[in-house]
mmCIF file of C-alpha atoms in Angstrom:
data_model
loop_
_atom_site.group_PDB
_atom_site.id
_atom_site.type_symbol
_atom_site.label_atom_id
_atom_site.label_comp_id
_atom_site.label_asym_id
_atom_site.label_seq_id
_atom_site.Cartn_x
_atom_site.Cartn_y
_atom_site.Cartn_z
ATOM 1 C CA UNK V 534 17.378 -29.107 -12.914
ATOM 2 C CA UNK V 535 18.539 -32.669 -12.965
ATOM 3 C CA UNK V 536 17.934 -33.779 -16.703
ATOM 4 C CA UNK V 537 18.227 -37.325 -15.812
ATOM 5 C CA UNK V 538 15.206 -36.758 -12.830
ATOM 6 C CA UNK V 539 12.444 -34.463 -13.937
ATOM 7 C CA UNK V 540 9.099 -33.538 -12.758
ATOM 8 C CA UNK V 541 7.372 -33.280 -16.034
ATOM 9 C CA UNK V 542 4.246 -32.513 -16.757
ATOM 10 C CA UNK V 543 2.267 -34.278 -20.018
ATOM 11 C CA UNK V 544 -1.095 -32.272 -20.929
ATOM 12 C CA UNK V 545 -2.890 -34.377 -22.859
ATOM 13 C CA UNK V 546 -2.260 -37.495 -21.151
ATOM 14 C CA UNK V 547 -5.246 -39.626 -22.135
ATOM 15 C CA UNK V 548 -4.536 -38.818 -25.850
ATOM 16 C CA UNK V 549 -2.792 -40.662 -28.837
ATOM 17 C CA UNK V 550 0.668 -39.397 -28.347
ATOM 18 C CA UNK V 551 -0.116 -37.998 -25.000
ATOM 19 C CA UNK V 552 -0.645 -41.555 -23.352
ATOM 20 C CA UNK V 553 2.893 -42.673 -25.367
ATOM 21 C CA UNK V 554 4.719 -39.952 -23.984
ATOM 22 C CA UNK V 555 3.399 -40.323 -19.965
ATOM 23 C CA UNK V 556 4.839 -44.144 -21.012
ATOM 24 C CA UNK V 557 8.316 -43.136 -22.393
ATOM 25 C CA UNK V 558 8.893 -40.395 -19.630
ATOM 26 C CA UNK V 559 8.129 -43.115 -17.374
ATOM 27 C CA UNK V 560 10.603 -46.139 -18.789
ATOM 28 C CA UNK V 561 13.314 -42.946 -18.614
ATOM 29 C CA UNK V 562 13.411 -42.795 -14.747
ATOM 30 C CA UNK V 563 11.137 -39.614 -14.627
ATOM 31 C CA UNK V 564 8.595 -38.353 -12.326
ATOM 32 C CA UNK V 565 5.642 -37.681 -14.496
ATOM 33 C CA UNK V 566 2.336 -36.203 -14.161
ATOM 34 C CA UNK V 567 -0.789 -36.149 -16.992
ATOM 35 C CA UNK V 568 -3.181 -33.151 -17.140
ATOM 36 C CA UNK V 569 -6.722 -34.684 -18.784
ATOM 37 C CA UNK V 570 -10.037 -32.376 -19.853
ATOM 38 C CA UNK V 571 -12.208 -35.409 -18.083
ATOM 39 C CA UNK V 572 -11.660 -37.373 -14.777
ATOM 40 C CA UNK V 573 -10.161 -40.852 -15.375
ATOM 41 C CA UNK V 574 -11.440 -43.333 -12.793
ATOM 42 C CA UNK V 575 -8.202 -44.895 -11.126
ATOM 43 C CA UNK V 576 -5.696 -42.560 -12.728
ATOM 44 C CA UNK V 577 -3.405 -41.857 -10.079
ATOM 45 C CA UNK V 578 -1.658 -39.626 -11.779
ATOM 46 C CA UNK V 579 -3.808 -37.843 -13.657
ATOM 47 C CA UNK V 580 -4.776 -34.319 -13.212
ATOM 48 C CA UNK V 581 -8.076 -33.080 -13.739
ATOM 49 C CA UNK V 582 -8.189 -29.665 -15.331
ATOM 50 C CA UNK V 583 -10.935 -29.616 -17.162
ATOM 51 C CA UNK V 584 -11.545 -27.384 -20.741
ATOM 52 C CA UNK V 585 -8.468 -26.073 -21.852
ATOM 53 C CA UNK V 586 -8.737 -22.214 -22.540
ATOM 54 C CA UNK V 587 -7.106 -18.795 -20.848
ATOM 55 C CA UNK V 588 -9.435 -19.549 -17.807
ATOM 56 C CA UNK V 589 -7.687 -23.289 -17.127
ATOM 57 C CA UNK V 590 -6.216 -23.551 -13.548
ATOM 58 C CA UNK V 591 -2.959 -25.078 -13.601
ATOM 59 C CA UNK V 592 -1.536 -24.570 -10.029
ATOM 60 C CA UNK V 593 -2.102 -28.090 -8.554
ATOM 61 C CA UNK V 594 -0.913 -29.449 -11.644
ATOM 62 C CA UNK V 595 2.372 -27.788 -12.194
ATOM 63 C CA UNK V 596 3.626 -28.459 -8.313
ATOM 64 C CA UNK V 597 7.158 -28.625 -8.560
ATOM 65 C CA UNK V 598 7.141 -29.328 -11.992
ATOM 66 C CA UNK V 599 10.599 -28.543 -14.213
ATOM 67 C CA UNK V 600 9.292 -29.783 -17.364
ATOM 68 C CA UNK V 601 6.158 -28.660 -19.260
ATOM 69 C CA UNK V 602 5.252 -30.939 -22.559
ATOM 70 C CA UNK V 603 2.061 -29.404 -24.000
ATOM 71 C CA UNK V 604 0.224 -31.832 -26.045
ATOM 72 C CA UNK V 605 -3.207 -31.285 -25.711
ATOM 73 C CA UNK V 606 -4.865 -28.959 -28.450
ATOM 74 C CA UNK V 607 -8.321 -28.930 -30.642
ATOM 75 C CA UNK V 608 -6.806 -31.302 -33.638
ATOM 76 C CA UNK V 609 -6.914 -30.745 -37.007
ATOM 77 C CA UNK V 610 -9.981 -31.505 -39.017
ATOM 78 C CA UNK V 611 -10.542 -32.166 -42.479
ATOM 79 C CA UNK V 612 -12.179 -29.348 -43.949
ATOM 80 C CA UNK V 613 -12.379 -27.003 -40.977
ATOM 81 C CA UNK V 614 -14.245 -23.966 -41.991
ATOM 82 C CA UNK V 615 -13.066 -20.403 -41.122
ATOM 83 C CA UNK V 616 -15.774 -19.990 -38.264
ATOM 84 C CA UNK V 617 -13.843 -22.988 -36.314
ATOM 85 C CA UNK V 618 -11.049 -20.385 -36.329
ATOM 86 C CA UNK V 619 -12.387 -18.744 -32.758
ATOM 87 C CA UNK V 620 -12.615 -22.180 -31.034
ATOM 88 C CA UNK V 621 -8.941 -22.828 -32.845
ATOM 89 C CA UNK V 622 -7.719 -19.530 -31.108
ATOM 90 C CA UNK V 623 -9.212 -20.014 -27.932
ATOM 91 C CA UNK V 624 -8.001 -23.308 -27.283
ATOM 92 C CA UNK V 625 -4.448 -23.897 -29.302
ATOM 93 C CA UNK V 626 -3.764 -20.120 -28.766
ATOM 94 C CA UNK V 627 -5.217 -18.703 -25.514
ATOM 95 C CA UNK V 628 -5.082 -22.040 -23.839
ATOM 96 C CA UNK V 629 -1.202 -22.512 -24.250
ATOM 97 C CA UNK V 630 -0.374 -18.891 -23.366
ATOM 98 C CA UNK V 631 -2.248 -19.367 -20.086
ATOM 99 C CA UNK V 632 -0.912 -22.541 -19.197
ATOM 100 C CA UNK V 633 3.021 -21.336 -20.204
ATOM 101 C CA UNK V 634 2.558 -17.950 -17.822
ATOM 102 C CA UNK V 635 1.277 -19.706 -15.153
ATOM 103 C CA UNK V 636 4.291 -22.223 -15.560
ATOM 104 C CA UNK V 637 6.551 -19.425 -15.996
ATOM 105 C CA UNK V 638 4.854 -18.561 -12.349
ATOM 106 C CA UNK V 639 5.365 -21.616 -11.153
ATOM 107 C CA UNK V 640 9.345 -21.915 -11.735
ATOM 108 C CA UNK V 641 9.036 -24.047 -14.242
ATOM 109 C CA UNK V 642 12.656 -24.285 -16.065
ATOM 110 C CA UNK V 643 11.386 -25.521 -19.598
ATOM 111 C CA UNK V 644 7.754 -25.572 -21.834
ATOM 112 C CA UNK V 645 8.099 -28.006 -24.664
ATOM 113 C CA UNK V 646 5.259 -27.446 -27.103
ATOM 114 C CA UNK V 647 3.744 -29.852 -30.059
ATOM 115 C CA UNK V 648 2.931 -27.935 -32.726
ATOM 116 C CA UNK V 649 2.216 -29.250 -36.552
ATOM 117 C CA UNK V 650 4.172 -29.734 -39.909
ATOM 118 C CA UNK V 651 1.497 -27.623 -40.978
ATOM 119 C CA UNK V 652 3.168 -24.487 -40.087
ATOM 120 C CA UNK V 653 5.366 -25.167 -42.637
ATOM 121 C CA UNK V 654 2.678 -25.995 -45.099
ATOM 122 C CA UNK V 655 0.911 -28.643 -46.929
ATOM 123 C CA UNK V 656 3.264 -29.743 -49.421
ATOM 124 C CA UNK V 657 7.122 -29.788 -50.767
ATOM 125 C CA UNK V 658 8.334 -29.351 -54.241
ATOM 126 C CA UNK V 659 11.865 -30.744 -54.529
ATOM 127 C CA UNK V 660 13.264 -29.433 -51.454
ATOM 128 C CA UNK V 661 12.081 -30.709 -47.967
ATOM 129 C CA UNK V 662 10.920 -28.560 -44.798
ATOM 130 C CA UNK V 663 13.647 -26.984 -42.576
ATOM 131 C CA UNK V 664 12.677 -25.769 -39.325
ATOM 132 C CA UNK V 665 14.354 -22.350 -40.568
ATOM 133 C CA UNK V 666 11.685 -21.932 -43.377
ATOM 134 C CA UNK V 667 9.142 -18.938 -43.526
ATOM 135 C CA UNK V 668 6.025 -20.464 -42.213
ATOM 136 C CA UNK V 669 3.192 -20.834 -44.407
ATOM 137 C CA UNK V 670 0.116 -22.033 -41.958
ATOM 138 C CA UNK V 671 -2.795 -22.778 -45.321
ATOM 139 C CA UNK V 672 -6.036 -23.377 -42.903
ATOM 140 C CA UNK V 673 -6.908 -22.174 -39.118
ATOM 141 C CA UNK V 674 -5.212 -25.198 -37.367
ATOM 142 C CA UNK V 675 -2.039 -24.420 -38.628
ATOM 143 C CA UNK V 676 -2.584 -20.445 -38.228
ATOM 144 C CA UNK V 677 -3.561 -21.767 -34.475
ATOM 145 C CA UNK V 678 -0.783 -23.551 -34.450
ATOM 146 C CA UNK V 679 1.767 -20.603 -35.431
ATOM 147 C CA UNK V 680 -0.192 -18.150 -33.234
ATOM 148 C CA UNK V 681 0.656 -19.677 -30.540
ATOM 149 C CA UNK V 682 4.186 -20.293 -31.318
ATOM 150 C CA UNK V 683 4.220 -16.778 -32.002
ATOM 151 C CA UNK V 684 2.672 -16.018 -28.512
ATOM 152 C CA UNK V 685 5.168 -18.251 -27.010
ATOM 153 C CA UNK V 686 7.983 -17.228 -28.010
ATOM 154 C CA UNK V 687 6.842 -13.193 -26.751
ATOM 155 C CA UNK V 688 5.738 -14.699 -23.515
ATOM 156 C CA UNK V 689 9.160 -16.510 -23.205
ATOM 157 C CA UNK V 690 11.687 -13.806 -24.521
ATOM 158 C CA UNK V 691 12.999 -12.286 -21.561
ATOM 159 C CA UNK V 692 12.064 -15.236 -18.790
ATOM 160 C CA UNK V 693 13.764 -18.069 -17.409
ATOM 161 C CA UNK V 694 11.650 -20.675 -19.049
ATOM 162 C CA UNK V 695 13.131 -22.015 -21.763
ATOM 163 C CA UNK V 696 11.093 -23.071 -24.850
ATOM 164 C CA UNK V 697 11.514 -25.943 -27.218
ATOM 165 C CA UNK V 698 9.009 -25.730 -30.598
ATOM 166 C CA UNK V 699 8.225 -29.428 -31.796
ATOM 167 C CA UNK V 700 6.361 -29.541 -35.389
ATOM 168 C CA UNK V 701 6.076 -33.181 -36.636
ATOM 169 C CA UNK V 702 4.447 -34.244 -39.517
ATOM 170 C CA UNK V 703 1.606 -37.205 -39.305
ATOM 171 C CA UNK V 704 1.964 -39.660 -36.506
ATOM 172 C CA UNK V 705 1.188 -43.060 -36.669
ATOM 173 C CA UNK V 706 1.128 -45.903 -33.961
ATOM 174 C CA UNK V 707 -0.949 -48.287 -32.353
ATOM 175 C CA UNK V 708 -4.377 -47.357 -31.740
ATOM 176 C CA UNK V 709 -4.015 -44.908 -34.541
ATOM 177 C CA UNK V 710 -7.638 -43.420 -35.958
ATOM 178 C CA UNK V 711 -9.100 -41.264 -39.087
ATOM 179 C CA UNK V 712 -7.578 -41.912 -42.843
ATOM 180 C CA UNK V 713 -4.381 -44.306 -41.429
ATOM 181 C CA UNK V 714 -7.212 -46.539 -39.864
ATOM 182 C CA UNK V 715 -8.964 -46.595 -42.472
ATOM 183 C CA UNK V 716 -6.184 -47.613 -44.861
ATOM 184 C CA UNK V 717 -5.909 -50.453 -42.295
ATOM 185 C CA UNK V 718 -8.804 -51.823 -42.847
ATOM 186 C CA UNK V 719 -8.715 -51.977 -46.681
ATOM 187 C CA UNK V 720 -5.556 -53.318 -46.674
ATOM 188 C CA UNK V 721 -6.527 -55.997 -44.219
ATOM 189 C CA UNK V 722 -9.813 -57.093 -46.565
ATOM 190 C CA UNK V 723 -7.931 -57.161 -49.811
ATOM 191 C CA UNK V 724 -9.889 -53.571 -51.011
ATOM 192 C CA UNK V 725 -8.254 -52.564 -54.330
ATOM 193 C CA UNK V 726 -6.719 -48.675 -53.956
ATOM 194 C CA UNK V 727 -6.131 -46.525 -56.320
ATOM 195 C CA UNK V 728 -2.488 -45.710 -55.537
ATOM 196 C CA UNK V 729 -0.534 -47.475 -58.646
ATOM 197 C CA UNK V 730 0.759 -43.613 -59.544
ATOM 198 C CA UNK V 731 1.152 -41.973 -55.626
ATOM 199 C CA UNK V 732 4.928 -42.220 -56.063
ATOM 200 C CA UNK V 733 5.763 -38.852 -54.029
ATOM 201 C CA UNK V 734 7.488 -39.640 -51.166
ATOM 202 C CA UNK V 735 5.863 -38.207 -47.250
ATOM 203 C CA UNK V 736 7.581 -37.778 -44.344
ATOM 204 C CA UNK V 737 5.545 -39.451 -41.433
ATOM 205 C CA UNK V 738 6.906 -40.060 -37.818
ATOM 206 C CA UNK V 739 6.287 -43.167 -35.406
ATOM 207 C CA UNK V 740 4.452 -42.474 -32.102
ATOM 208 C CA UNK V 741 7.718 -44.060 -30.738
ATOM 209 C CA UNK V 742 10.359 -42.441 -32.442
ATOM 210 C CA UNK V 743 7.814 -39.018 -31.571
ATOM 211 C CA UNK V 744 8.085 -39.740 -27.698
ATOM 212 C CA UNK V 745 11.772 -40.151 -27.748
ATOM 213 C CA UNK V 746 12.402 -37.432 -29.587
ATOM 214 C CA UNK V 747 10.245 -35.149 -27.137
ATOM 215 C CA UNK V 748 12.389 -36.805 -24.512
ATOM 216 C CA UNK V 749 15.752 -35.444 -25.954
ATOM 217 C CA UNK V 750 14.338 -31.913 -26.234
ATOM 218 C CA UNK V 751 12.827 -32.004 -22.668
ATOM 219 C CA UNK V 752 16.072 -32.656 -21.177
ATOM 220 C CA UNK V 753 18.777 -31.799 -23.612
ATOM 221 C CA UNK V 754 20.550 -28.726 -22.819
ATOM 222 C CA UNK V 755 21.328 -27.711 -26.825
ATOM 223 C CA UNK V 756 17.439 -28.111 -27.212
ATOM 224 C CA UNK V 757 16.329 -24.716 -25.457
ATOM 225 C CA UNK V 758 15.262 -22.418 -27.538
ATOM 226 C CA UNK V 759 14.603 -23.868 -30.524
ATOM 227 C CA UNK V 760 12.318 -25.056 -33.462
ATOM 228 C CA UNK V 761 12.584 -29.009 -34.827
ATOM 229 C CA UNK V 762 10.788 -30.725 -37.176
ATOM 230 C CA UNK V 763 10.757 -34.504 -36.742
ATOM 231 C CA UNK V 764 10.164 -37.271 -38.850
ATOM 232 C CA UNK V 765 11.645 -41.132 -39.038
ATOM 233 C CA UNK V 766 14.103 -40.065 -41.421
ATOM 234 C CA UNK V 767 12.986 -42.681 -44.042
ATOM 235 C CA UNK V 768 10.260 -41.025 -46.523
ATOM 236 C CA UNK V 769 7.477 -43.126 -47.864
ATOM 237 C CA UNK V 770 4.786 -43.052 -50.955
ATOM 238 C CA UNK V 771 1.369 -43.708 -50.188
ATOM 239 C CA UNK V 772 2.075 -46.663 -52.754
ATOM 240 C CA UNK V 773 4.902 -47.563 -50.169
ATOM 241 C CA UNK V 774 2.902 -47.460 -47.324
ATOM 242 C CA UNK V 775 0.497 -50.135 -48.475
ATOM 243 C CA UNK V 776 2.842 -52.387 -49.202
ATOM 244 C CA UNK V 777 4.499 -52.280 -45.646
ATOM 245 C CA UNK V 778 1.175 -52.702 -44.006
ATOM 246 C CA UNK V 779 0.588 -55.473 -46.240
ATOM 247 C CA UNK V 780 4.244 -56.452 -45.273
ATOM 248 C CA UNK V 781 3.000 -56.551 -41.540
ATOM 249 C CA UNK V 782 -0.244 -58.305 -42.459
ATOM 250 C CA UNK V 783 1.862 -60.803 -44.605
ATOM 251 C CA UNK V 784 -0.869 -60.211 -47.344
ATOM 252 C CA UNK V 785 -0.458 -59.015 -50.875
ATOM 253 C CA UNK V 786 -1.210 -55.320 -51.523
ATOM 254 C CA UNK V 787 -3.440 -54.727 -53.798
ATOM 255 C CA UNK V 788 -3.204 -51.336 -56.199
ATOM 256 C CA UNK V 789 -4.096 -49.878 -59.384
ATOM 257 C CA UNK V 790 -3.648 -46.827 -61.403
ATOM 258 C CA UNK V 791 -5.765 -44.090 -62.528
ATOM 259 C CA UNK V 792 -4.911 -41.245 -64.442
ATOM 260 C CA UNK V 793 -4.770 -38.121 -61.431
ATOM 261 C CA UNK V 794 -6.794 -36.128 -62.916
ATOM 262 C CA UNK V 795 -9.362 -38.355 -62.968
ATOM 263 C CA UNK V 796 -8.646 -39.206 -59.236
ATOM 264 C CA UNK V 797 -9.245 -35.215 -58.315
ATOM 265 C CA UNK V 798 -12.436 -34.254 -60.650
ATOM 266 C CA UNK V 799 -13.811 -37.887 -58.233
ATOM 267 C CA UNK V 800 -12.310 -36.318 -55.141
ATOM 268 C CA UNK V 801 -13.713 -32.763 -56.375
ATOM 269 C CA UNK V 802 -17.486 -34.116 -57.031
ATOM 270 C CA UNK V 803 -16.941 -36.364 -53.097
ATOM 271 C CA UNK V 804 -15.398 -32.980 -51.847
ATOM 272 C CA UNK V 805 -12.483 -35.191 -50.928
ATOM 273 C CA UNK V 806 -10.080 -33.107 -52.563
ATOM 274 C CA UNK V 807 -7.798 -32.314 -49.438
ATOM 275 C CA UNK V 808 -7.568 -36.088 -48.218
ATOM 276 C CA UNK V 809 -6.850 -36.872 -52.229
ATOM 277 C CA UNK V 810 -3.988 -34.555 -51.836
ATOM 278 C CA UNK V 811 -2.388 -36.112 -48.794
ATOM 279 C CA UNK V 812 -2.444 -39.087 -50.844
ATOM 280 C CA UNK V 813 -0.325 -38.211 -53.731
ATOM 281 C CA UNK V 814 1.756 -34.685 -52.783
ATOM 282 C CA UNK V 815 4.781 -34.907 -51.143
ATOM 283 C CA UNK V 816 5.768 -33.559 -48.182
ATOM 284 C CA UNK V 817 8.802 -33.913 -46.618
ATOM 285 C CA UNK V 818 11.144 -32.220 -43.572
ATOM 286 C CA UNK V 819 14.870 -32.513 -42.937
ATOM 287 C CA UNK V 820 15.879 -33.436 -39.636
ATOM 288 C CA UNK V 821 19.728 -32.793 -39.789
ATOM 289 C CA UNK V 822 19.212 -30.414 -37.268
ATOM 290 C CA UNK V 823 18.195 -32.714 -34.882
ATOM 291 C CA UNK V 824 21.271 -35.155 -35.517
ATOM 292 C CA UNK V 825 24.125 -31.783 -35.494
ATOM 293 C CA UNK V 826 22.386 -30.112 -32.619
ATOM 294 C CA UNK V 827 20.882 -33.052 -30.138
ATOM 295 C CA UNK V 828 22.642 -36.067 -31.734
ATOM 296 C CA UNK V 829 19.334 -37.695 -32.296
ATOM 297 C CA UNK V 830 18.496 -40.099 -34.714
ATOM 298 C CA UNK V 831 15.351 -42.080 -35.051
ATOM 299 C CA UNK V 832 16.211 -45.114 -32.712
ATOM 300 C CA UNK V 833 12.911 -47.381 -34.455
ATOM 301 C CA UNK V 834 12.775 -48.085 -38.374
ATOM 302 C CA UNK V 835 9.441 -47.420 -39.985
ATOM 303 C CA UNK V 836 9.112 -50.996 -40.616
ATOM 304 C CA UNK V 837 9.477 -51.535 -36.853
ATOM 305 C CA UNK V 838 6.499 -49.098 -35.912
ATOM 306 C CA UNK V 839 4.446 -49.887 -39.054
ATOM 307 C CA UNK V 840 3.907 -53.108 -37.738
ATOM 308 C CA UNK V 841 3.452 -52.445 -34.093
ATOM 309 C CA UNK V 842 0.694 -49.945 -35.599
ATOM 310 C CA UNK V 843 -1.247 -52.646 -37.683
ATOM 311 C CA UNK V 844 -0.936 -55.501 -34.683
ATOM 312 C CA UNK V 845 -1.185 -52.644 -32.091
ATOM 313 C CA UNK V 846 -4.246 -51.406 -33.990
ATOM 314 C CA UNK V 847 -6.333 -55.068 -34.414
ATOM 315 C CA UNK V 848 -5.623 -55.918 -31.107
ATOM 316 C CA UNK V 849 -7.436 -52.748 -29.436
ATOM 317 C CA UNK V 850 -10.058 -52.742 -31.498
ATOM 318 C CA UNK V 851 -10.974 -56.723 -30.942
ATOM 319 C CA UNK V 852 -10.289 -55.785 -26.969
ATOM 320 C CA UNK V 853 -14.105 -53.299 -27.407
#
């Protein structure tokens, strides 16, 4: 396998970071094919597959291919009940193993898979995630999402393949959706938030600084085998983070403080609580692992990527 030449194929590749990644493997001199659930009309190289379960067919797709980067999975939801849990397993758990035998089959030499902070858990008290921490998956996405690292790494034991276990935190970029858009667009119209007191500091990661890092492990010899976290290596309040999109928007943010438990008996009555959370817990992962082992270190400052996100962001949606 010639690292600096690959065959790699992206599943996912119409997605948020799967689209970035089919673009970075690109720039890096790299022969790269996408895998999408729907046809894309003049998508050259796009792959149609179809539903992703342990029925997929992956043959025409993985044609020569040395490098597998598996980023297509049912996403996390807010509030996902416990009867999602079977449409969790058969697509983020059944669907991977599938797709990694048949690339074993194939002669694939390496299966880089996206997994989720979330397998570490939900929050950090005084000490950030390492990727050597006991997982503690709290809802069926993350169990999904340890299942099939789990499943993986059985699968993978004793073959050739060699697996790499990505778990970032949340990504942001342009074209970003959900809560981050959201924030956006109260930002952008001068909406007061009430953030004064969301001092605890979250690790986030770029959509740039994502795809480069999935670049490293894809082709970086230390890499096989083993479990990173990722983040931009520069931790950030919600409090913060309104004040660099502001930054970006070169407006004024605008915040004020309520006491927090008034902020979760509101988020409580709304049945918000879980987004409330996100908002003012910390959580944050250590990435010294990734410097020692791959000598990687976030190449784009979070100031760099927040404002690609907000321009990125305003220009797409003023494109439809």
């Amino acid at each position: 396998m010639n690292p600096s030449r690959l065959k790699v194929l992206i599943t996912g590749a119409n997605g948020f970071v799967g689209a970035s990644l089919m673009q970075c493997f690109t720039a890096a001199g790299h022969d790269v094919v996408g895998s999408v659930r729907r046809r894309v009309p003049s998508a050259a190289r796009h792959i149609h597959v179809g539903d992703l379960d342990e029925y997929t067919q992956w043959q025409h797709a993985l044609v020569d291919v040395d490098v597998v980067v598996h980023a297509a999975a049912r996403v996390h939801v807010m509030n996902a009940r416990q009867e999602d849990a079977n449409e969790f397993q058969r697509v983020n758990v059944d669907g991977t193993l599938n797709l990694a035998q048949q690339a074993m089959a194939s002669g694939c030499r390496r299966f880089v898979f996206i997994s989720s902070i979330k397998v570490n858990g939900e929050r950090t008290h005084d000490v950030p995630f390492s990727a050597g921490d006991t997982p503690r998956p709290c809802d069926v996405y993350a169990q999904s999402k340890y299942d099939a690292e789990c499943a993986l790494t059985s699968a993978l034991q004793d073959s050739d393949m060699e697996l790499v276990i990505v778990r970032p935190p949340l990504v942001y970029g342009s074209g970003v959706k959900a809560n981050l858009q959201q924030l956006i667009h109260a930002v952008t119209r001068g909406i007061p938030l009430p953030l004064g007191r969301a001092h605890k500091r979250r690790s986030l990661v770029g959509l740039d600084n994502l795809c480069d890092f999935i670049r490293v492990c894809a082709t970086h010899p230390n890499a096989a085998n083993n479990v990173f976290l990722v983040s931009d290596g520069y931790d950030v309040s919600s409090r913060d983070l309104v004040a660099l999109i502001a930054s970006a928007l070169s407006t004024t943010p605008r915040v004020f403080s309520l006491p927090y438990a008034v902020l979760k008996l509101g988020a409580r009555c709304l049945k918000q609580e879980a987004r409330v959370s996100k908002l003012f817990d910390a959580l944050q992962v250590n990435i010294d692992k990734n410097k020692q082992l791959l000598s990687w270190t976030p190449p784009y400052t979070v100031q760099q990527q927040i404002h690609t996100m907000v321009h990125g962001t305003a220009s797409e949606e003023r494109a439809l």
